mmCIF file with all atom_site columns, C-alpha atoms in Angstrom:
data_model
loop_
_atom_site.group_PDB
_atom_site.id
_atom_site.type_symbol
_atom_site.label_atom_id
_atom_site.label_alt_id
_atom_site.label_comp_id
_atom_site.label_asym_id
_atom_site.label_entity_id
_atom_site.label_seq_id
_atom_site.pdbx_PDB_ins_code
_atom_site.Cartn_x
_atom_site.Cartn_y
_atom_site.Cartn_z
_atom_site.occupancy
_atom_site.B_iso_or_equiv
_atom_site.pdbx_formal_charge
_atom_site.auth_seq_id
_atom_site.auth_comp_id
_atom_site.auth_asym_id
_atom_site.auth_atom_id
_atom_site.pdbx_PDB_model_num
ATOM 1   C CA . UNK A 1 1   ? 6.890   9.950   -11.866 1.00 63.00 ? 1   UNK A CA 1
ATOM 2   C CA . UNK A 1 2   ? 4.864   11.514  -8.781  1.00 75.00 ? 2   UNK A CA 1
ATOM 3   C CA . UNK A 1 3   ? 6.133   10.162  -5.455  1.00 87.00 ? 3   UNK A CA 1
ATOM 4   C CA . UNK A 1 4   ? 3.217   10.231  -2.361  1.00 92.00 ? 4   UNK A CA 1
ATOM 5   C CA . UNK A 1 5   ? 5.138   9.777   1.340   1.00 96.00 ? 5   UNK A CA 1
ATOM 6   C CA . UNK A 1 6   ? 3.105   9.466   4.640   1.00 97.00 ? 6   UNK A CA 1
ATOM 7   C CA . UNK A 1 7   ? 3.331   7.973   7.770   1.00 98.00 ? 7   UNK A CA 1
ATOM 8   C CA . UNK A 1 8   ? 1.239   7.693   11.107  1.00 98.00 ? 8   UNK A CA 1
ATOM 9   C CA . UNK A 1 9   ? 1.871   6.479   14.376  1.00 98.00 ? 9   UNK A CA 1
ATOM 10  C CA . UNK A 1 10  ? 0.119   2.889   15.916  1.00 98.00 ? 10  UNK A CA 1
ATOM 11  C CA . UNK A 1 11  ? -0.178  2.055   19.387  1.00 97.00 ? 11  UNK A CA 1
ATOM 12  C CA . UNK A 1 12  ? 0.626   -1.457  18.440  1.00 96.00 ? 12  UNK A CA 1
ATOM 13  C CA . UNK A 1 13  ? 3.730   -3.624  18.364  1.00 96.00 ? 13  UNK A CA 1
ATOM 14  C CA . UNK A 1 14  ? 5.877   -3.510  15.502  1.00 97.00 ? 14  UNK A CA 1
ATOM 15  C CA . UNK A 1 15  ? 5.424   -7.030  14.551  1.00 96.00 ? 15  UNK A CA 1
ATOM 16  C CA . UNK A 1 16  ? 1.698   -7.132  14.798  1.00 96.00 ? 16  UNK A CA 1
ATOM 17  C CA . UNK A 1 17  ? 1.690   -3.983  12.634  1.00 97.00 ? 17  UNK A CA 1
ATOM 18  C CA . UNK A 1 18  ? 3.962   -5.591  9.967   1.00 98.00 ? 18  UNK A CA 1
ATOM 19  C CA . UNK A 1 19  ? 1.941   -9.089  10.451  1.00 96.00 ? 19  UNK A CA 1
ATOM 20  C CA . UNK A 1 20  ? -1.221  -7.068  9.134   1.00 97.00 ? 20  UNK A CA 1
ATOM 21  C CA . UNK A 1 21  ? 0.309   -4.782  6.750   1.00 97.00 ? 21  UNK A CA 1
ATOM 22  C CA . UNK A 1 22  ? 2.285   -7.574  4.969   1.00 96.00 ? 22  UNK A CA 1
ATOM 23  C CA . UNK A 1 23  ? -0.218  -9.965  4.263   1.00 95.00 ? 23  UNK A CA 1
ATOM 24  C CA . UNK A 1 24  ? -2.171  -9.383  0.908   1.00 94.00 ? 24  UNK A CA 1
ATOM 25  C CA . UNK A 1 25  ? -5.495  -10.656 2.543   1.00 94.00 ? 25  UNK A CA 1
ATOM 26  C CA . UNK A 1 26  ? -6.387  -7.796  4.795   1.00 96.00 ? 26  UNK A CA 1
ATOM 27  C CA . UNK A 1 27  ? -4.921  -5.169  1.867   1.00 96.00 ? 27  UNK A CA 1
ATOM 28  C CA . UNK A 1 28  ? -8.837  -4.965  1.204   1.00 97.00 ? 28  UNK A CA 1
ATOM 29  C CA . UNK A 1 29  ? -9.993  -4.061  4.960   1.00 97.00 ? 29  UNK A CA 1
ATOM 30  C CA . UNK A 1 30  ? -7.667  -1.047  5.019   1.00 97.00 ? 30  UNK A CA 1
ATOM 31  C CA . UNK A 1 31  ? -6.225  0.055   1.630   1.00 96.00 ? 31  UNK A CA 1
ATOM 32  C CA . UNK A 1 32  ? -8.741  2.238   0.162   1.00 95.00 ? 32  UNK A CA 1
ATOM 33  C CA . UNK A 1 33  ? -7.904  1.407   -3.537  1.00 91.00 ? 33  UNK A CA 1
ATOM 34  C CA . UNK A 1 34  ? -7.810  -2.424  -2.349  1.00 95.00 ? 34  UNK A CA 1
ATOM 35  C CA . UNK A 1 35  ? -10.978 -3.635  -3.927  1.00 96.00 ? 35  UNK A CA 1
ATOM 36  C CA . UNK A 1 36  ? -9.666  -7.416  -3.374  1.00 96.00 ? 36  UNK A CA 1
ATOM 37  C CA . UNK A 1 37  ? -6.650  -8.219  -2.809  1.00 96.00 ? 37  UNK A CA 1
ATOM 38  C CA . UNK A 1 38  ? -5.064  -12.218 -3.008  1.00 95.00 ? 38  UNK A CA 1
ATOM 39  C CA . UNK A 1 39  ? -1.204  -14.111 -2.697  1.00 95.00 ? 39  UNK A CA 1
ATOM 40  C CA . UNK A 1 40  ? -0.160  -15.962 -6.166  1.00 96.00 ? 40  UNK A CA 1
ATOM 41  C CA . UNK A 1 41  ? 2.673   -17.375 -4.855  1.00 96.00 ? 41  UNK A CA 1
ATOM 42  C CA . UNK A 1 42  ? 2.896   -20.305 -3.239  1.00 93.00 ? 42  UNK A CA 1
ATOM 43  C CA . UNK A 1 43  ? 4.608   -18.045 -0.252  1.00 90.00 ? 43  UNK A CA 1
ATOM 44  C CA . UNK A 1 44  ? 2.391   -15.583 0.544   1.00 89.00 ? 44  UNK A CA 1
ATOM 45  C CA . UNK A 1 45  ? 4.660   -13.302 2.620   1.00 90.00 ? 45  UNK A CA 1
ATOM 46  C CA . UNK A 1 46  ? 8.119   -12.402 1.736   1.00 94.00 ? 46  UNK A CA 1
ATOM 47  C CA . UNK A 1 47  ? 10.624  -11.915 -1.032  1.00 96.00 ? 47  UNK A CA 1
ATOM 48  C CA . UNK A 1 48  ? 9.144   -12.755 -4.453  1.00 96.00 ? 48  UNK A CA 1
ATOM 49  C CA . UNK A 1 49  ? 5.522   -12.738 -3.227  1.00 96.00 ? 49  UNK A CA 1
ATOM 50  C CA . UNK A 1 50  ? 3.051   -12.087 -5.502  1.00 97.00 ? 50  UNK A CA 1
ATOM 51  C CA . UNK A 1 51  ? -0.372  -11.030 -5.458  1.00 97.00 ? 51  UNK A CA 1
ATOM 52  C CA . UNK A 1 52  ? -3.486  -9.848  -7.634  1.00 97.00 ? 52  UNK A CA 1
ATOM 53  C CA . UNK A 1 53  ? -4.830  -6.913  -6.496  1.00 96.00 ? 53  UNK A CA 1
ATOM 54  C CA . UNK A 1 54  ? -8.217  -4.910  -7.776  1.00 96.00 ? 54  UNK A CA 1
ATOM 55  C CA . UNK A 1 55  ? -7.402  -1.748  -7.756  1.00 91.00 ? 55  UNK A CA 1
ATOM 56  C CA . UNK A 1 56  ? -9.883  1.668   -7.773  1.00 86.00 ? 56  UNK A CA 1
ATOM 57  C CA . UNK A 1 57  ? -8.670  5.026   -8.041  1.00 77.00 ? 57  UNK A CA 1
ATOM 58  C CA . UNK A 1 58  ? -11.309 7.564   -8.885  1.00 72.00 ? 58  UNK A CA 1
ATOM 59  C CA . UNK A 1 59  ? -14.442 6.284   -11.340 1.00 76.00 ? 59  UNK A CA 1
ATOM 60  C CA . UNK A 1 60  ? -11.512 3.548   -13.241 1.00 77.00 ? 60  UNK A CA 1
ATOM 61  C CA . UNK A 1 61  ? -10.676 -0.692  -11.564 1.00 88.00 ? 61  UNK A CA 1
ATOM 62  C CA . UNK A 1 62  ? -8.216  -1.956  -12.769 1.00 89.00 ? 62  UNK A CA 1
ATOM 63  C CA . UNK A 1 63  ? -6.210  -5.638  -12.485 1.00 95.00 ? 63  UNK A CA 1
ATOM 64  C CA . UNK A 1 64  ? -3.385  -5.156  -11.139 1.00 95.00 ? 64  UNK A CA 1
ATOM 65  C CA . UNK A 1 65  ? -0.266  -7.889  -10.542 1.00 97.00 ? 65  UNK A CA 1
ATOM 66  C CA . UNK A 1 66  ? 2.510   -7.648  -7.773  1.00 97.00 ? 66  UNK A CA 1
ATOM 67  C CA . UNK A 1 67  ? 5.861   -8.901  -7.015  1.00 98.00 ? 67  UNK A CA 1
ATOM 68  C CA . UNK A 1 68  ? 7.826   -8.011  -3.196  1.00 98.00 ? 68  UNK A CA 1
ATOM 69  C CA . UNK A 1 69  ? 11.006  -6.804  -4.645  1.00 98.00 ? 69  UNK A CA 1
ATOM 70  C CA . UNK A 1 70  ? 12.203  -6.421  -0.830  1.00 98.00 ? 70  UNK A CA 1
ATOM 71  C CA . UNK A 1 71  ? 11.724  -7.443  2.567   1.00 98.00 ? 71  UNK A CA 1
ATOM 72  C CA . UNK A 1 72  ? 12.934  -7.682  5.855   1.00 98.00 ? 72  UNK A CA 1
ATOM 73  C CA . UNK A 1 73  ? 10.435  -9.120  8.334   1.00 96.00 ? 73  UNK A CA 1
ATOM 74  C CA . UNK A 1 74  ? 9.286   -6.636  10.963  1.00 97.00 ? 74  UNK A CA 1
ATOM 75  C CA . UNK A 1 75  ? 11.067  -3.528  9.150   1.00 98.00 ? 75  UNK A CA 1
ATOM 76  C CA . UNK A 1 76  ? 9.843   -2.985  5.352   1.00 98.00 ? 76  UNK A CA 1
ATOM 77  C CA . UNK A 1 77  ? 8.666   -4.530  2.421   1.00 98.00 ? 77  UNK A CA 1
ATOM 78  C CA . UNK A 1 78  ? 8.533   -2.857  -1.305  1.00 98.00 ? 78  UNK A CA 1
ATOM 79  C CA . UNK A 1 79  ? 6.311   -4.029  -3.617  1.00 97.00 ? 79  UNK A CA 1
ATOM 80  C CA . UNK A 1 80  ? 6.058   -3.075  -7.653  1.00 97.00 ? 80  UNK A CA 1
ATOM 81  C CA . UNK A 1 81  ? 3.566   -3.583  -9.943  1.00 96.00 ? 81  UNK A CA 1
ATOM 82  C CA . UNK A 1 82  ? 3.998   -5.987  -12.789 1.00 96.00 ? 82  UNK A CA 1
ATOM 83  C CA . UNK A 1 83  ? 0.840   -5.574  -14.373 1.00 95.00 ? 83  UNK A CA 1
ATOM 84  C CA . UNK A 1 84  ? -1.396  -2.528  -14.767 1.00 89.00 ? 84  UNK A CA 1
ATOM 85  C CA . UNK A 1 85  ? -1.079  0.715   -13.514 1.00 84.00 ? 85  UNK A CA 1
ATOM 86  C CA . UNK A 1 86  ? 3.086   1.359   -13.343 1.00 88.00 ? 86  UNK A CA 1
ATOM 87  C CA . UNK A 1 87  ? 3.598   1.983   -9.482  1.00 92.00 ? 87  UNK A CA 1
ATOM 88  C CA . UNK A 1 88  ? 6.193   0.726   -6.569  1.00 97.00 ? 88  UNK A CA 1
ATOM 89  C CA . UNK A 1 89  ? 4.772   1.389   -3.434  1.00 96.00 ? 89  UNK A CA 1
ATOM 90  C CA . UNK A 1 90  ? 7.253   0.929   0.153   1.00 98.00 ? 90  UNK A CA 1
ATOM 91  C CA . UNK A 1 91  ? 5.787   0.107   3.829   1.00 98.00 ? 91  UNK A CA 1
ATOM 92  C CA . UNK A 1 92  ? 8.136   0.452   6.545   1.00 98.00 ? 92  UNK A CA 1
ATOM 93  C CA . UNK A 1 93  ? 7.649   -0.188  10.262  1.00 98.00 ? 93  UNK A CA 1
ATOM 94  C CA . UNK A 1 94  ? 9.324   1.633   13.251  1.00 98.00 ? 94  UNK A CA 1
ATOM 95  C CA . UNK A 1 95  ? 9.226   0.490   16.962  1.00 97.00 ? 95  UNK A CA 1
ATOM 96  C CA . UNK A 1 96  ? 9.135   3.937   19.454  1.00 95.00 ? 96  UNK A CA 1
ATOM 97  C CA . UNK A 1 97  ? 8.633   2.528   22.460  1.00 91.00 ? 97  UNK A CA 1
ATOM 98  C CA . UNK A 1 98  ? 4.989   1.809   22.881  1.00 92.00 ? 98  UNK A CA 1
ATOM 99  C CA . UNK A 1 99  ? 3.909   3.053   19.408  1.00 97.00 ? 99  UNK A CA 1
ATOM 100 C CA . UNK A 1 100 ? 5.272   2.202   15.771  1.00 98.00 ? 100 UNK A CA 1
ATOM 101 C CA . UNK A 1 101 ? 5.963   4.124   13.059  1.00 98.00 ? 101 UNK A CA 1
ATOM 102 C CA . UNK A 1 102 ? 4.381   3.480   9.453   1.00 98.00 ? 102 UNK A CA 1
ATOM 103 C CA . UNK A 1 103 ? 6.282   4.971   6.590   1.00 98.00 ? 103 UNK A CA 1
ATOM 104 C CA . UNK A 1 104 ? 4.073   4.813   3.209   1.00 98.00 ? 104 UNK A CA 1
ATOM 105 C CA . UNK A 1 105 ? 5.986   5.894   0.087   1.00 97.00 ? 105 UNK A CA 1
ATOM 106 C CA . UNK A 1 106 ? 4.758   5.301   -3.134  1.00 94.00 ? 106 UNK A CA 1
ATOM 107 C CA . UNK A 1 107 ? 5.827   6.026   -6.932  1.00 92.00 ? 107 UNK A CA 1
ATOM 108 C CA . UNK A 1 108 ? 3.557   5.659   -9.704  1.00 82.00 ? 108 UNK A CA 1
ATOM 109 C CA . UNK A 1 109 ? 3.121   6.920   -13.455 1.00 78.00 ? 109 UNK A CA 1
ATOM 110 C CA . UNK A 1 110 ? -0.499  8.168   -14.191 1.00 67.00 ? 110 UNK A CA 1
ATOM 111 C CA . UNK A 1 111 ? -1.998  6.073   -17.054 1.00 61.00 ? 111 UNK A CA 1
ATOM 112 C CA . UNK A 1 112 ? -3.492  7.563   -20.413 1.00 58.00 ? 112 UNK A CA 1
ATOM 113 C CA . UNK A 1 113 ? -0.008  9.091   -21.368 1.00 58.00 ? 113 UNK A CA 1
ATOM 114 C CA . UNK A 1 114 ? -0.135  12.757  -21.405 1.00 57.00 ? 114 UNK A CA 1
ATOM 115 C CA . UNK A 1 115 ? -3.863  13.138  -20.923 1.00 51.00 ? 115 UNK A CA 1
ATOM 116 C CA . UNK A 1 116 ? -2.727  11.207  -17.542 1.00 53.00 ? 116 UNK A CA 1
ATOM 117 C CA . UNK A 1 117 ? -0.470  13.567  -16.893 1.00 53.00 ? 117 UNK A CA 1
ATOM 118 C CA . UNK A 1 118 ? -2.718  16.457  -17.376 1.00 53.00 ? 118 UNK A CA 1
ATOM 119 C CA . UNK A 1 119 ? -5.438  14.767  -15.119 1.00 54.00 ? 119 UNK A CA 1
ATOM 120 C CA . UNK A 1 120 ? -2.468  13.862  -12.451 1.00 48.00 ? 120 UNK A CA 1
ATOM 121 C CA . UNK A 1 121 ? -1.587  17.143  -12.184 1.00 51.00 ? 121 UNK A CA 1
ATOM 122 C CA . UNK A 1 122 ? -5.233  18.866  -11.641 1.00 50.00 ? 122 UNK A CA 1
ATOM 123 C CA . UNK A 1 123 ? -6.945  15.929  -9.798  1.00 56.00 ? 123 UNK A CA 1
ATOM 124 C CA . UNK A 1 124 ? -5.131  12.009  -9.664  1.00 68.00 ? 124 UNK A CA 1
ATOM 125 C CA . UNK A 1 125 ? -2.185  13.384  -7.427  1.00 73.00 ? 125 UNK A CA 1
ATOM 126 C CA . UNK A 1 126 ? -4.921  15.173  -4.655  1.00 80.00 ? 126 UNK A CA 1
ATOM 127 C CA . UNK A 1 127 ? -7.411  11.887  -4.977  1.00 80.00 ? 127 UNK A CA 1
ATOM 128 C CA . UNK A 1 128 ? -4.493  9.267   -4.213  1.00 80.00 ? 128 UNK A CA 1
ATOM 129 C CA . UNK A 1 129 ? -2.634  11.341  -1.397  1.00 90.00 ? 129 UNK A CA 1
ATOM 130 C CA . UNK A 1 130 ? -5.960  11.761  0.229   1.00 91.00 ? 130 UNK A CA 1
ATOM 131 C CA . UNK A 1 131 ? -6.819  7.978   -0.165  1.00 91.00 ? 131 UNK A CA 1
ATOM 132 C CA . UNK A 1 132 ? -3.619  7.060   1.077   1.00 94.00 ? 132 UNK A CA 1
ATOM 133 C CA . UNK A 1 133 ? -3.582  9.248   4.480   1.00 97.00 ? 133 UNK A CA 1
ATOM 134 C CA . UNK A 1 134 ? -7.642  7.683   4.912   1.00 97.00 ? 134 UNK A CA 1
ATOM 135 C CA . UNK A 1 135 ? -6.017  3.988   4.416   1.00 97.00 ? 135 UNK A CA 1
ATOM 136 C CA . UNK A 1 136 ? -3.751  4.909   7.139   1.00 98.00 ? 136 UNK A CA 1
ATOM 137 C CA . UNK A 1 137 ? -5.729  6.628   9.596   1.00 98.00 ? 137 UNK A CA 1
ATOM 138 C CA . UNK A 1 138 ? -8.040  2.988   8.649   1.00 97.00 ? 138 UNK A CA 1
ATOM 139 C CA . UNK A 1 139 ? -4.633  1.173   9.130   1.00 98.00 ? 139 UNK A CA 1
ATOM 140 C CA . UNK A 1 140 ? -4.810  2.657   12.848  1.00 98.00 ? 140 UNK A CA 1
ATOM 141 C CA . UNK A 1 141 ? -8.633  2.432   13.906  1.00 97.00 ? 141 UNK A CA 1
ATOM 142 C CA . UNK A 1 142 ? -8.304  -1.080  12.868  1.00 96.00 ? 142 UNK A CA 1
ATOM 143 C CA . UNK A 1 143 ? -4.900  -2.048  14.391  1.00 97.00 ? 143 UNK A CA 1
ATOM 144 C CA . UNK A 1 144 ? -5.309  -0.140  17.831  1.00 96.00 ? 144 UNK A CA 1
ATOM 145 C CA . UNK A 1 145 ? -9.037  -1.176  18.189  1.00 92.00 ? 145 UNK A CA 1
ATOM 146 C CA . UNK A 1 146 ? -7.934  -4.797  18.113  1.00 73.00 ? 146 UNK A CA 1
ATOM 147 C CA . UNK A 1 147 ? -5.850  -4.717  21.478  1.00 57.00 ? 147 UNK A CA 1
#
């Protein structure tokens, strides 16, 4: 299972960062593979959230269904998919002084079987890293323009 980690710095509060990052509406404004992006649950923040997510990596959407397996408000939130593409993803938020911390980890298993495994290794792997350090650096623009 390929595991993706990155992270980037926010002049924003913690709180405001987590506000944004947790709720399932704005996934589409700054996720790159968040085509649209909606709460299920009657809660739409928090432990046992769920969502419905349309996801795009490379040419191939997909449905994809979510559950938030943890959470601590302000400090992280795990998410893993239920339906579709097999993937846990973890956000985490870090106060340092007048910046915060976001720590983006996420685990997935490339569909297709071993001809997913075979495109992982010579293209998937590059695509979603790259995707995932442009929904950051998006995360940022949006979060620090906003002051």
């Amino acid at each position: 299972m390929p595991r993706l980690d990155n992270s980037i710095d926010i002049r924003a509060p913690a709180d405001k960062v987590f506000q944004y990052i947790s709720d399932p509406a704005t996934q589409p404004e700054w996720v790159k593979w968040a085509k649209e992006s909606e709460a299920t649950s009657l809660e739409k923040q928090g432990l046992g959230t769920t969502t419905s997510m349309l996801m795009q990596v490379g040419p191939r959407k997909e449905r994809v269904e979510t559950i938030v397996t943890e959470y601590k408000a302000n400090e992280y939130l795990a998410r893993r998919n239920t339906r579709g593409m097999e993937m846990t993803d973890r956000l985490a938020v870090v106060p340092l002084g007048d910046t915060t911390k976001v720590a983006w980890s996420i685990d997935y298993v490339p569909p297709m079987g071993a001809l997913g495994k075979l495109v992982d290794v010579l293209f998937m792997v590059r695509l979603f890293d790259q995707l995932m350090k442009d929904s950051l650096a998006l995360l940022k623009q949006r979060l620090e323009s906003a002051r």
